[in-house]
Amino acid sequence: MPHAIFFDLDETLIRHSTPVMEQLQVVCHQHLADLSEARWEIFHEHLMTNVGELWNNIAAHSGRCEAEFETIFRRGLERVDGDAALAAPMIEDFIASVVDSTGPSEDAFLVLDQLADAGIATGIITNGFSFLQKRKVKAHGLAERVRVVMTSEDAGAHKPDIRIFQCAMASLGVVAGDSWHVGDNLDKDIAGAQGAG
């Protein structure tokens, strides 16, 4: 038996019912009622470029991603002549929308509780920004069922990079040979975990 079992978050422990980009567009139009299609395209392109850059350089921004995210939104709003002060409420509504569109997978609680009863430590290893991923974990009652939540931002690396797996194992004081990982993505979860031993 393993000493620890780690789980992926999105589409493993929780399920999404609405695409994230669709939610972003809805939130933007709620805050910017007069946002034309052309201005939305400018704003969207700005977000994708800059959030993508933040994602690709996550190690350099570890612990600061939420503030960087707000700066990106503020600058995007300025580019479409919007009120930069709307950035924080837009992000909050976007996060709330994403969290509300997710729910625990069938039997997620049962599995985690049974593993705890068997004395096996559990954790979550998830690609993503801490401010969003940890909000989902808390909202769905997973925080009290696992001993560690390791995000890309926490580790400064995304799955399949072995560093995120190593950080999670170190936080529980376990080694690769005594650990399992469960996830839905063949490259990021399965190959990543195998690459980490």
mmCIF file of C-alpha atoms in Angstrom:
data_model
loop_
_atom_site.group_PDB
_atom_site.id
_atom_site.type_symbol
_atom_site.label_atom_id
_atom_site.label_comp_id
_atom_site.label_asym_id
_atom_site.label_seq_id
_atom_site.Cartn_x
_atom_site.Cartn_y
_atom_site.Cartn_z
ATOM 1 C CA MET A 1 0.000 0.000 0.000
ATOM 2 C CA PRO A 2 1.228 3.529 -0.686
ATOM 3 C CA HIS A 3 1.960 5.956 2.141
ATOM 4 C CA ALA A 4 0.401 8.816 0.156
ATOM 5 C CA ILE A 5 -1.964 9.248 -2.771
ATOM 6 C CA PHE A 6 -2.107 12.558 -4.612
ATOM 7 C CA PHE A 7 -4.989 13.600 -6.844
ATOM 8 C CA ASP A 8 -5.361 16.037 -9.702
ATOM 9 C CA LEU A 9 -8.088 18.631 -9.062
ATOM 10 C CA ASP A 10 -9.850 19.669 -12.275
ATOM 11 C CA GLU A 11 -11.794 16.883 -13.984
ATOM 12 C CA THR A 12 -10.576 14.423 -11.354
ATOM 13 C CA LEU A 13 -11.763 15.484 -7.875
ATOM 14 C CA ILE A 14 -14.040 18.178 -9.296
ATOM 15 C CA ARG A 15 -15.915 18.622 -12.570
ATOM 16 C CA HIS A 16 -16.538 21.790 -14.600
ATOM 17 C CA SER A 17 -19.938 22.394 -16.191
ATOM 18 C CA THR A 18 -19.091 25.555 -18.171
ATOM 19 C CA PRO A 19 -15.953 26.465 -20.153
ATOM 20 C CA VAL A 20 -13.796 29.031 -18.331
ATOM 21 C CA MET A 21 -13.499 31.324 -21.373
ATOM 22 C CA GLU A 22 -17.273 31.456 -21.692
ATOM 23 C CA GLN A 23 -17.537 32.540 -18.068
ATOM 24 C CA LEU A 24 -14.891 35.221 -18.587
ATOM 25 C CA GLN A 25 -16.815 36.689 -21.508
ATOM 26 C CA VAL A 26 -20.082 36.754 -19.544
ATOM 27 C CA VAL A 27 -18.425 38.511 -16.575
ATOM 28 C CA CYS A 28 -16.770 41.074 -18.847
ATOM 29 C CA HIS A 29 -20.059 41.929 -20.528
ATOM 30 C CA GLN A 30 -21.759 42.232 -17.137
ATOM 31 C CA HIS A 31 -19.233 44.834 -16.009
ATOM 32 C CA LEU A 32 -18.888 46.547 -19.381
ATOM 33 C CA ALA A 33 -22.410 46.702 -20.750
ATOM 34 C CA ASP A 34 -21.326 48.701 -23.807
ATOM 35 C CA LEU A 35 -18.439 46.364 -24.707
ATOM 36 C CA SER A 36 -18.536 45.916 -28.480
ATOM 37 C CA GLU A 37 -17.306 42.753 -30.172
ATOM 38 C CA ALA A 38 -14.212 44.598 -31.419
ATOM 39 C CA ARG A 39 -13.348 45.878 -27.941
ATOM 40 C CA TRP A 40 -13.962 42.437 -26.453
ATOM 41 C CA GLU A 41 -11.479 40.974 -28.962
ATOM 42 C CA ILE A 42 -8.850 43.543 -27.933
ATOM 43 C CA PHE A 43 -9.451 42.879 -24.234
ATOM 44 C CA HIS A 44 -9.497 39.108 -24.737
ATOM 45 C CA GLU A 45 -6.264 39.117 -26.758
ATOM 46 C CA HIS A 46 -4.570 41.266 -24.114
ATOM 47 C CA LEU A 47 -5.642 38.860 -21.350
ATOM 48 C CA MET A 48 -4.622 35.735 -23.237
ATOM 49 C CA THR A 49 -1.200 37.115 -24.149
ATOM 50 C CA ASN A 50 -0.360 38.409 -20.687
ATOM 51 C CA VAL A 51 -1.929 35.626 -18.632
ATOM 52 C CA GLY A 52 -0.136 33.188 -20.938
ATOM 53 C CA GLU A 53 3.147 34.941 -20.210
ATOM 54 C CA LEU A 54 2.408 34.815 -16.472
ATOM 55 C CA TRP A 55 1.613 31.102 -16.794
ATOM 56 C CA ASN A 56 4.789 30.369 -18.749
ATOM 57 C CA ASN A 57 6.944 32.224 -16.200
ATOM 58 C CA ILE A 58 5.102 31.109 -13.080
ATOM 59 C CA ALA A 59 8.304 30.402 -11.132
ATOM 60 C CA ALA A 60 9.263 34.080 -11.375
ATOM 61 C CA HIS A 61 5.853 35.199 -10.087
ATOM 62 C CA SER A 62 5.252 32.624 -7.346
ATOM 63 C CA GLY A 63 3.220 34.168 -4.532
ATOM 64 C CA ARG A 64 2.366 37.240 -6.612
ATOM 65 C CA CYS A 65 0.093 35.836 -9.314
ATOM 66 C CA GLU A 66 -3.122 37.268 -7.885
ATOM 67 C CA ALA A 67 -1.678 40.810 -7.894
ATOM 68 C CA GLU A 68 -0.225 40.261 -11.380
ATOM 69 C CA PHE A 69 -3.618 39.013 -12.565
ATOM 70 C CA GLU A 70 -5.258 42.232 -11.363
ATOM 71 C CA THR A 71 -2.603 44.338 -13.090
ATOM 72 C CA ILE A 72 -3.269 42.487 -16.345
ATOM 73 C CA PHE A 73 -7.004 43.141 -16.019
ATOM 74 C CA ARG A 74 -6.433 46.818 -15.207
ATOM 75 C CA ARG A 75 -4.242 47.339 -18.253
ATOM 76 C CA GLY A 76 -6.693 45.469 -20.437
ATOM 77 C CA LEU A 77 -9.533 47.694 -19.274
ATOM 78 C CA GLU A 78 -7.444 50.772 -20.016
ATOM 79 C CA ARG A 79 -6.817 49.482 -23.548
ATOM 80 C CA VAL A 80 -10.574 49.404 -24.258
ATOM 81 C CA ASP A 81 -11.290 52.718 -22.479
ATOM 82 C CA GLY A 82 -12.838 50.927 -19.517
ATOM 83 C CA ASP A 83 -12.611 51.849 -15.860
ATOM 84 C CA ALA A 84 -9.473 50.212 -14.434
ATOM 85 C CA ALA A 85 -11.125 50.248 -11.002
ATOM 86 C CA LEU A 86 -13.418 47.469 -12.284
ATOM 87 C CA ALA A 87 -10.511 45.020 -12.407
ATOM 88 C CA ALA A 88 -10.820 43.722 -8.820
ATOM 89 C CA PRO A 89 -14.627 43.207 -8.867
ATOM 90 C CA MET A 90 -14.417 41.610 -12.322
ATOM 91 C CA ILE A 91 -11.809 39.129 -11.120
ATOM 92 C CA GLU A 92 -13.836 38.345 -7.995
ATOM 93 C CA ASP A 93 -16.965 37.719 -10.076
ATOM 94 C CA PHE A 94 -14.964 35.611 -12.521
ATOM 95 C CA ILE A 95 -13.522 33.462 -9.723
ATOM 96 C CA ALA A 96 -16.964 33.084 -8.130
ATOM 97 C CA SER A 97 -18.419 32.079 -11.491
ATOM 98 C CA VAL A 98 -15.733 29.452 -12.058
ATOM 99 C CA VAL A 99 -16.145 28.037 -8.552
ATOM 100 C CA ASP A 100 -19.939 27.983 -8.874
ATOM 101 C CA SER A 101 -19.690 26.046 -12.141
ATOM 102 C CA THR A 102 -17.716 23.249 -10.524
ATOM 103 C CA GLY A 103 -18.715 20.468 -8.183
ATOM 104 C CA PRO A 104 -17.169 17.396 -6.580
ATOM 105 C CA SER A 105 -16.844 14.303 -8.729
ATOM 106 C CA GLU A 106 -18.983 11.343 -7.833
ATOM 107 C CA ASP A 107 -17.516 9.476 -4.854
ATOM 108 C CA ALA A 108 -14.654 11.988 -4.389
ATOM 109 C CA PHE A 109 -15.473 12.444 -0.711
ATOM 110 C CA LEU A 110 -16.019 8.732 -0.186
ATOM 111 C CA VAL A 111 -12.630 7.857 -1.672
ATOM 112 C CA LEU A 112 -10.764 10.514 0.311
ATOM 113 C CA ASP A 113 -12.499 9.534 3.548
ATOM 114 C CA GLN A 114 -11.806 5.831 3.035
ATOM 115 C CA LEU A 115 -8.132 6.532 2.360
ATOM 116 C CA ALA A 116 -7.937 8.628 5.538
ATOM 117 C CA ASP A 117 -9.563 5.789 7.497
ATOM 118 C CA ALA A 118 -6.925 3.433 6.068
ATOM 119 C CA GLY A 119 -4.151 5.735 7.288
ATOM 120 C CA ILE A 120 -3.066 6.842 3.811
ATOM 121 C CA ALA A 121 -2.195 10.534 3.491
ATOM 122 C CA THR A 122 -3.827 12.372 0.607
ATOM 123 C CA GLY A 123 -3.017 15.538 -1.264
ATOM 124 C CA ILE A 124 -3.849 17.514 -4.374
ATOM 125 C CA ILE A 125 -1.371 18.386 -7.123
ATOM 126 C CA THR A 126 -2.936 20.855 -9.529
ATOM 127 C CA ASN A 127 -1.793 23.031 -12.386
ATOM 128 C CA GLY A 128 -3.077 26.535 -11.778
ATOM 129 C CA PHE A 129 -2.879 29.775 -9.876
ATOM 130 C CA SER A 130 -3.190 29.401 -6.111
ATOM 131 C CA PHE A 131 -5.856 32.082 -5.699
ATOM 132 C CA LEU A 132 -8.234 30.169 -7.986
ATOM 133 C CA GLN A 133 -7.353 26.539 -7.301
ATOM 134 C CA LYS A 134 -7.365 26.858 -3.515
ATOM 135 C CA ARG A 135 -10.705 28.668 -3.664
ATOM 136 C CA LYS A 136 -12.196 25.672 -5.489
ATOM 137 C CA VAL A 137 -10.656 23.253 -3.002
ATOM 138 C CA LYS A 138 -12.090 25.174 -0.055
ATOM 139 C CA ALA A 139 -15.504 25.774 -1.622
ATOM 140 C CA HIS A 140 -16.088 22.086 -2.240
ATOM 141 C CA GLY A 141 -15.015 20.836 1.180
ATOM 142 C CA LEU A 142 -11.817 19.223 -0.035
ATOM 143 C CA ALA A 143 -9.430 21.304 2.095
ATOM 144 C CA GLU A 144 -10.298 19.397 5.261
ATOM 145 C CA ARG A 145 -9.994 16.036 3.494
ATOM 146 C CA VAL A 146 -6.425 16.358 2.197
ATOM 147 C CA ARG A 147 -3.169 17.199 3.955
ATOM 148 C CA VAL A 148 -1.601 19.286 1.192
ATOM 149 C CA VAL A 149 -2.702 21.285 -1.847
ATOM 150 C CA MET A 150 0.214 21.911 -4.212
ATOM 151 C CA THR A 151 -0.431 24.330 -7.070
ATOM 152 C CA SER A 152 1.809 25.312 -9.973
ATOM 153 C CA GLU A 153 2.228 28.687 -8.322
ATOM 154 C CA ASP A 154 3.321 27.104 -5.021
ATOM 155 C CA ALA A 155 5.866 24.855 -6.731
ATOM 156 C CA GLY A 156 6.968 27.265 -9.443
ATOM 157 C CA ALA A 157 6.335 24.538 -12.018
ATOM 158 C CA HIS A 158 3.472 22.892 -13.900
ATOM 159 C CA LYS A 159 2.804 19.200 -14.305
ATOM 160 C CA PRO A 160 4.435 17.218 -15.912
ATOM 161 C CA ASP A 161 7.530 18.940 -14.454
ATOM 162 C CA ILE A 162 8.860 16.668 -11.695
ATOM 163 C CA ARG A 163 9.376 19.646 -9.361
ATOM 164 C CA ILE A 164 5.649 19.989 -8.579
ATOM 165 C CA PHE A 165 5.477 16.300 -7.615
ATOM 166 C CA GLN A 166 8.657 16.605 -5.559
ATOM 167 C CA CYS A 167 7.297 19.641 -3.692
ATOM 168 C CA ALA A 168 4.076 17.793 -2.872
ATOM 169 C CA MET A 169 5.930 14.712 -1.646
ATOM 170 C CA ALA A 170 8.334 16.813 0.431
ATOM 171 C CA SER A 171 5.415 18.584 2.092
ATOM 172 C CA LEU A 172 4.083 15.227 3.282
ATOM 173 C CA GLY A 173 7.502 13.753 4.045
ATOM 174 C CA VAL A 174 7.043 10.857 1.616
ATOM 175 C CA VAL A 175 9.175 9.524 -1.226
ATOM 176 C CA ALA A 176 8.206 8.680 -4.790
ATOM 177 C CA GLY A 177 8.353 4.920 -4.298
ATOM 178 C CA ASP A 178 5.691 5.175 -1.579
ATOM 179 C CA SER A 179 3.414 7.573 -3.457
ATOM 180 C CA TRP A 180 0.733 7.322 -6.119
ATOM 181 C CA HIS A 181 -0.848 10.016 -8.280
ATOM 182 C CA VAL A 182 -4.351 9.923 -9.793
ATOM 183 C CA GLY A 183 -5.323 12.205 -12.657
ATOM 184 C CA ASP A 184 -7.169 12.498 -15.946
ATOM 185 C CA ASN A 185 -4.383 13.692 -18.268
ATOM 186 C CA LEU A 186 -2.039 11.130 -19.814
ATOM 187 C CA ASP A 187 0.858 13.555 -20.344
ATOM 188 C CA LYS A 188 0.582 15.880 -17.362
ATOM 189 C CA ASP A 189 -0.669 13.492 -14.688
ATOM 190 C CA ILE A 190 0.386 9.996 -15.699
ATOM 191 C CA ALA A 191 3.645 10.642 -17.540
ATOM 192 C CA GLY A 192 4.484 13.446 -15.085
ATOM 193 C CA ALA A 193 4.043 11.197 -12.066
ATOM 194 C CA GLN A 194 5.982 8.374 -13.681
ATOM 195 C CA GLY A 195 8.768 10.819 -14.547
ATOM 196 C CA ALA A 196 8.893 11.809 -10.871
ATOM 197 C CA GLY A 197 9.307 8.166 -9.913
#
